[in-house]
């Protein structure tokens, strides 16, 4: 099932994408949670109702007629792992980390799948990072590697957009990774039952139609189950939290000469079976 937050002209609504149409949920069942985080939290109770609405497909809208928004407007946490593909580690001139390298992105960085990515006023070293995003379901604390698959609600495409000058001016990456609009994800959340193996997905990033990154999630150094086990030892993972699982080689900062994003560029992130992001870059307002 593909779950979306969309706007058909009257504000944000939840829906189910079926081919080229979207089926509104709250119109059919006003008692359902009206935001994605609430829907994820209530999923064990509401899943049969949501699937019944999707099957009936009443009031379906053409997908092309609505605006898809970030599936979760303000995630409680956006956690991202660094240096998690061997080719990206090599292009960064660093060694394979012994321990997982984590940073956070501010919830205000969340952005829609087709919305502009800001080119900041303060610096011109904006870069892209195509990533598989795992969305936490029931979550919890001290989740074992064996139980980690059950903690994940679904998956989406993500772009860990990064302001490189701000990332590297200090040892801590949080600010350089947290500029507003710098965490586009979507275009929908594909529920985990429709992703048989998240470690066998082709992942690509194209800038203005040129392929810059082209890899597969089987090349993760620390796989998603390792990541969930590790993070949950430190913090409670909650419904709707986002986990950016790492980027492969091919970033603009590693090109010779370096190729940073500029206003007018388009960045497309594709993951097999999960759809694609297609974000223009625009000057910060």
CSV table of C-alpha atoms in Angstrom, one decimal:
chain,number,residue,atom,x,y,z
A,1,UNK,CA,0.0,0.0,0.0
A,2,UNK,CA,1.2,3.5,-0.9
A,3,UNK,CA,0.1,6.1,1.6
A,4,UNK,CA,0.4,9.8,0.8
A,5,UNK,CA,-0.3,13.2,2.2
A,6,UNK,CA,-1.8,15.3,-0.6
A,7,UNK,CA,-3.6,18.6,-1.2
A,8,UNK,CA,-6.5,18.8,-3.7
A,9,UNK,CA,-7.1,22.5,-2.9
A,10,UNK,CA,-8.6,22.3,0.5
A,11,UNK,CA,-5.6,21.5,2.7
A,12,UNK,CA,-3.7,18.4,3.6
A,13,UNK,CA,-5.4,15.1,3.4
A,14,UNK,CA,-4.3,11.4,3.7
A,15,UNK,CA,-4.8,9.1,0.8
A,16,UNK,CA,-3.9,5.8,-0.8
A,17,UNK,CA,-2.2,5.8,-4.2
A,18,UNK,CA,-3.5,3.2,-6.7
A,19,UNK,CA,-1.9,3.4,-10.1
A,20,UNK,CA,-2.7,6.9,-11.4
A,21,UNK,CA,-5.3,7.8,-8.8
A,22,UNK,CA,-5.4,8.7,-5.1
A,23,UNK,CA,-8.2,7.5,-2.8
A,24,UNK,CA,-8.9,10.0,0.0
A,25,UNK,CA,-9.1,8.4,3.4
A,26,UNK,CA,-10.6,11.0,5.7
A,27,UNK,CA,-13.5,11.8,3.4
A,28,UNK,CA,-14.6,8.2,3.6
A,29,UNK,CA,-13.8,7.8,7.3
A,30,UNK,CA,-13.7,11.2,9.2
A,31,UNK,CA,-12.8,9.3,12.4
A,32,UNK,CA,-9.4,8.2,11.1
A,33,UNK,CA,-6.3,10.2,12.2
A,34,UNK,CA,-5.9,13.2,10.0
A,35,UNK,CA,-2.1,13.2,9.9
A,36,UNK,CA,0.3,10.5,8.8
A,37,UNK,CA,2.0,10.2,12.2
A,38,UNK,CA,-1.3,9.5,13.9
A,39,UNK,CA,-2.3,7.0,11.2
A,40,UNK,CA,1.0,5.1,11.7
A,41,UNK,CA,0.6,5.1,15.4
A,42,UNK,CA,-3.0,3.7,15.1
A,43,UNK,CA,-2.1,1.3,12.2
A,44,UNK,CA,-2.7,-1.9,14.2
A,45,UNK,CA,-6.3,-0.8,14.8
A,46,UNK,CA,-7.1,1.0,11.6
A,47,UNK,CA,-5.4,-1.0,8.9
A,48,UNK,CA,-8.4,-3.2,8.0
A,49,UNK,CA,-10.5,0.0,7.6
A,50,UNK,CA,-7.9,1.7,5.5
A,51,UNK,CA,-7.6,-1.4,3.2
A,52,UNK,CA,-11.4,-1.5,2.9
A,53,UNK,CA,-11.5,2.1,1.8
A,54,UNK,CA,-8.7,1.6,-0.7
A,55,UNK,CA,-10.5,-1.5,-2.1
A,56,UNK,CA,-13.8,0.4,-2.5
A,57,UNK,CA,-12.0,3.4,-4.2
A,58,UNK,CA,-14.9,5.8,-3.7
A,59,UNK,CA,-14.2,9.5,-4.6
A,60,UNK,CA,-10.8,8.6,-6.2
A,61,UNK,CA,-9.0,11.6,-7.7
A,62,UNK,CA,-6.6,11.6,-10.6
A,63,UNK,CA,-3.1,11.6,-9.1
A,64,UNK,CA,-2.0,14.2,-11.5
A,65,UNK,CA,-4.7,16.6,-10.2
A,66,UNK,CA,-3.3,16.8,-6.6
A,67,UNK,CA,-0.1,18.1,-5.0
A,68,UNK,CA,1.8,15.5,-3.1
A,69,UNK,CA,3.3,16.9,0.1
A,70,UNK,CA,5.9,15.4,2.5
A,71,UNK,CA,4.2,12.3,3.7
A,72,UNK,CA,5.0,13.4,7.3
A,73,UNK,CA,5.0,17.1,7.7
A,74,UNK,CA,7.1,17.3,10.9
A,75,UNK,CA,8.7,14.0,11.8
A,76,UNK,CA,9.5,13.7,15.4
A,77,UNK,CA,13.1,12.6,14.6
A,78,UNK,CA,15.1,12.5,11.4
A,79,UNK,CA,18.2,10.4,12.0
A,80,UNK,CA,20.8,9.8,9.3
A,81,UNK,CA,23.8,7.5,9.1
A,82,UNK,CA,27.0,8.6,7.4
A,83,UNK,CA,29.7,6.7,5.6
A,84,UNK,CA,27.5,3.6,4.9
A,85,UNK,CA,28.4,2.6,1.3
A,86,UNK,CA,32.0,1.5,0.5
A,87,UNK,CA,32.3,3.6,-2.6
A,88,UNK,CA,31.1,6.7,-0.7
A,89,UNK,CA,33.7,6.0,2.0
A,90,UNK,CA,36.4,5.7,-0.6
A,91,UNK,CA,35.5,8.9,-2.4
A,92,UNK,CA,35.4,10.7,1.0
A,93,UNK,CA,39.0,9.5,1.6
A,94,UNK,CA,38.0,7.9,4.9
A,95,UNK,CA,38.3,4.5,6.4
A,96,UNK,CA,35.3,2.2,7.0
A,97,UNK,CA,34.0,3.2,10.4
A,98,UNK,CA,34.2,0.7,13.3
A,99,UNK,CA,31.0,2.1,14.7
A,100,UNK,CA,27.9,3.5,13.1
A,101,UNK,CA,28.3,7.3,12.4
A,102,UNK,CA,25.0,9.1,13.1
A,103,UNK,CA,23.7,12.6,12.9
A,104,UNK,CA,20.3,14.2,13.0
A,105,UNK,CA,18.5,16.5,10.6
A,106,UNK,CA,16.1,19.1,12.0
A,107,UNK,CA,12.4,18.2,11.5
A,108,UNK,CA,12.0,21.6,9.7
A,109,UNK,CA,14.2,20.2,6.9
A,110,UNK,CA,11.4,17.8,5.9
A,111,UNK,CA,10.3,18.7,2.3
A,112,UNK,CA,7.9,17.4,-0.3
A,113,UNK,CA,8.8,15.1,-3.1
A,114,UNK,CA,8.4,17.7,-5.8
A,115,UNK,CA,9.0,20.9,-3.8
A,116,UNK,CA,12.0,23.2,-4.3
A,117,UNK,CA,15.2,22.6,-2.4
A,118,UNK,CA,16.6,25.9,-1.2
A,119,UNK,CA,20.0,27.0,-2.4
A,120,UNK,CA,21.0,28.9,0.8
A,121,UNK,CA,21.9,32.6,0.9
A,122,UNK,CA,24.9,31.9,3.1
A,123,UNK,CA,26.8,29.4,1.0
A,124,UNK,CA,26.9,27.9,-2.5
A,125,UNK,CA,28.1,24.3,-1.8
A,126,UNK,CA,24.7,22.5,-1.8
A,127,UNK,CA,25.0,18.8,-2.5
A,128,UNK,CA,22.7,15.8,-3.0
A,129,UNK,CA,22.7,12.4,-1.4
A,130,UNK,CA,20.2,9.8,-2.6
A,131,UNK,CA,19.0,7.5,0.3
A,132,UNK,CA,16.5,4.9,1.2
A,133,UNK,CA,14.4,6.1,4.0
A,134,UNK,CA,12.9,3.7,6.6
A,135,UNK,CA,9.8,5.0,8.5
A,136,UNK,CA,9.3,3.7,12.0
A,137,UNK,CA,6.0,2.0,12.9
A,138,UNK,CA,5.4,0.9,16.5
A,139,UNK,CA,9.1,1.4,17.3
A,140,UNK,CA,10.4,0.9,20.8
A,141,UNK,CA,13.6,0.7,22.8
A,142,UNK,CA,16.3,-2.0,22.7
A,143,UNK,CA,15.0,-3.6,19.5
A,144,UNK,CA,17.0,-6.6,18.6
A,145,UNK,CA,18.3,-7.1,15.1
A,146,UNK,CA,15.9,-10.1,14.7
A,147,UNK,CA,12.9,-7.9,15.6
A,148,UNK,CA,14.0,-4.8,13.7
A,149,UNK,CA,11.9,-5.6,10.5
A,150,UNK,CA,8.8,-5.5,12.7
A,151,UNK,CA,9.7,-2.0,13.9
A,152,UNK,CA,9.5,-0.5,10.4
A,153,UNK,CA,6.2,0.7,9.0
A,154,UNK,CA,7.4,1.4,5.4
A,155,UNK,CA,9.9,2.9,3.0
A,156,UNK,CA,10.4,6.0,0.9
A,157,UNK,CA,12.9,7.7,-1.3
A,158,UNK,CA,15.0,10.4,0.3
A,159,UNK,CA,17.6,13.1,-0.4
A,160,UNK,CA,19.9,14.0,2.4
A,161,UNK,CA,20.7,17.4,0.9
A,162,UNK,CA,23.8,18.9,2.5
A,163,UNK,CA,25.4,22.3,2.7
A,164,UNK,CA,29.0,21.0,2.5
A,165,UNK,CA,30.8,24.2,3.7
A,166,UNK,CA,28.6,24.2,6.8
A,167,UNK,CA,28.9,20.5,7.3
A,168,UNK,CA,32.7,20.5,7.4
A,169,UNK,CA,33.3,23.8,9.3
A,170,UNK,CA,32.9,21.8,12.6
A,171,UNK,CA,33.3,18.1,13.5
A,172,UNK,CA,29.5,17.9,14.1
A,173,UNK,CA,27.4,17.8,10.9
A,174,UNK,CA,24.0,18.6,12.3
A,175,UNK,CA,23.7,22.2,11.2
A,176,UNK,CA,25.1,21.6,7.7
A,177,UNK,CA,22.6,18.8,7.3
A,178,UNK,CA,19.6,20.7,8.7
A,179,UNK,CA,18.9,23.6,6.4
A,180,UNK,CA,15.2,24.2,5.7
A,181,UNK,CA,13.9,22.0,2.8
A,182,UNK,CA,17.0,19.8,2.8
A,183,UNK,CA,15.3,16.5,3.6
A,184,UNK,CA,12.8,15.8,0.7
A,185,UNK,CA,11.2,12.4,1.0
A,186,UNK,CA,8.4,10.5,-0.5
A,187,UNK,CA,6.6,10.6,-2.9
A,188,UNK,CA,4.7,8.2,-0.7
A,189,UNK,CA,5.3,5.7,2.1
A,190,UNK,CA,5.3,2.2,0.7
A,191,UNK,CA,4.2,-0.1,3.5
A,192,UNK,CA,6.8,-2.7,4.5
A,193,UNK,CA,4.7,-5.7,3.4
A,194,UNK,CA,5.2,-4.5,-0.2
A,195,UNK,CA,9.0,-4.4,0.1
A,196,UNK,CA,10.1,-8.1,0.4
A,197,UNK,CA,13.8,-7.2,0.8
A,198,UNK,CA,14.9,-3.6,1.4
A,199,UNK,CA,18.5,-4.7,0.9
A,200,UNK,CA,18.0,-5.5,-2.8
A,201,UNK,CA,16.8,-2.2,-4.2
A,202,UNK,CA,18.4,-0.2,-7.0
A,203,UNK,CA,19.0,3.4,-6.0
A,204,UNK,CA,19.9,6.3,-8.3
A,205,UNK,CA,20.3,10.1,-8.3
A,206,UNK,CA,20.1,12.2,-11.5
A,207,UNK,CA,21.0,15.9,-11.8
A,208,UNK,CA,19.5,17.5,-14.8
A,209,UNK,CA,19.1,14.1,-16.3
A,210,UNK,CA,22.7,13.0,-15.8
A,211,UNK,CA,23.1,9.9,-13.6
A,212,UNK,CA,25.4,10.8,-10.7
A,213,UNK,CA,24.7,8.0,-8.3
A,214,UNK,CA,23.8,4.4,-9.3
A,215,UNK,CA,24.0,1.6,-6.7
A,216,UNK,CA,22.0,-0.9,-4.8
A,217,UNK,CA,21.0,-1.1,-1.1
A,218,UNK,CA,22.7,-4.5,-0.9
A,219,UNK,CA,25.9,-2.5,-0.6
A,220,UNK,CA,25.0,-0.9,2.8
A,221,UNK,CA,27.9,-1.4,5.3
A,222,UNK,CA,25.5,-1.5,8.2
A,223,UNK,CA,22.2,-2.8,7.1
A,224,UNK,CA,18.9,-1.5,8.2
A,225,UNK,CA,18.4,-4.1,10.9
A,226,UNK,CA,21.8,-3.2,12.3
A,227,UNK,CA,20.8,0.5,12.3
A,228,UNK,CA,17.5,-0.1,14.1
A,229,UNK,CA,19.2,-2.2,16.8
A,230,UNK,CA,21.9,0.4,17.3
A,231,UNK,CA,19.8,3.5,17.5
A,232,UNK,CA,17.2,1.9,19.8
A,233,UNK,CA,19.8,1.2,22.4
A,234,UNK,CA,20.2,5.0,22.8
A,235,UNK,CA,16.7,6.4,22.1
A,236,UNK,CA,13.1,5.3,21.8
A,237,UNK,CA,12.1,5.0,18.2
A,238,UNK,CA,8.6,6.4,17.7
A,239,UNK,CA,5.9,6.2,15.0
A,240,UNK,CA,6.8,8.3,12.1
A,241,UNK,CA,10.5,8.8,12.9
A,242,UNK,CA,12.6,8.8,9.7
A,243,UNK,CA,15.8,6.8,9.3
A,244,UNK,CA,18.0,8.0,6.3
A,245,UNK,CA,20.0,4.8,5.7
A,246,UNK,CA,23.1,6.1,3.9
A,247,UNK,CA,24.2,7.4,0.4
A,248,UNK,CA,26.3,5.6,-2.2
A,249,UNK,CA,29.2,7.1,-4.1
A,250,UNK,CA,28.8,9.9,-6.7
A,251,UNK,CA,28.2,13.0,-4.6
A,252,UNK,CA,29.0,16.4,-6.2
A,253,UNK,CA,31.7,17.2,-3.7
A,254,UNK,CA,33.7,14.1,-4.8
A,255,UNK,CA,33.6,15.0,-8.5
A,256,UNK,CA,36.6,16.7,-10.2
A,257,UNK,CA,35.9,19.5,-10.5
A,258,UNK,CA,33.3,19.6,-7.7
A,259,UNK,CA,29.8,20.0,-9.0
A,260,UNK,CA,27.5,21.7,-6.5
A,261,UNK,CA,23.8,22.3,-7.1
A,262,UNK,CA,22.6,25.7,-8.3
A,263,UNK,CA,19.3,27.4,-8.8
A,264,UNK,CA,17.6,25.9,-11.8
A,265,UNK,CA,19.0,22.4,-11.4
A,266,UNK,CA,16.7,19.4,-10.9
A,267,UNK,CA,17.5,16.5,-8.6
A,268,UNK,CA,15.8,13.2,-9.2
A,269,UNK,CA,16.1,10.3,-6.7
A,270,UNK,CA,14.8,6.9,-7.8
A,271,UNK,CA,14.5,3.7,-5.8
A,272,UNK,CA,13.2,0.5,-7.4
A,273,UNK,CA,9.6,-0.1,-6.5
A,274,UNK,CA,9.3,3.1,-4.3
A,275,UNK,CA,8.8,5.8,-6.9
A,276,UNK,CA,10.9,8.9,-7.3
A,277,UNK,CA,11.6,12.4,-6.0
A,278,UNK,CA,12.0,15.2,-8.5
A,279,UNK,CA,13.0,18.5,-6.8
A,280,UNK,CA,14.0,21.7,-8.5
A,281,UNK,CA,16.6,23.8,-6.8
A,282,UNK,CA,15.7,27.5,-6.2
A,283,UNK,CA,17.2,30.5,-4.4
A,284,UNK,CA,16.3,30.7,-0.8
A,285,UNK,CA,13.4,33.1,-0.5
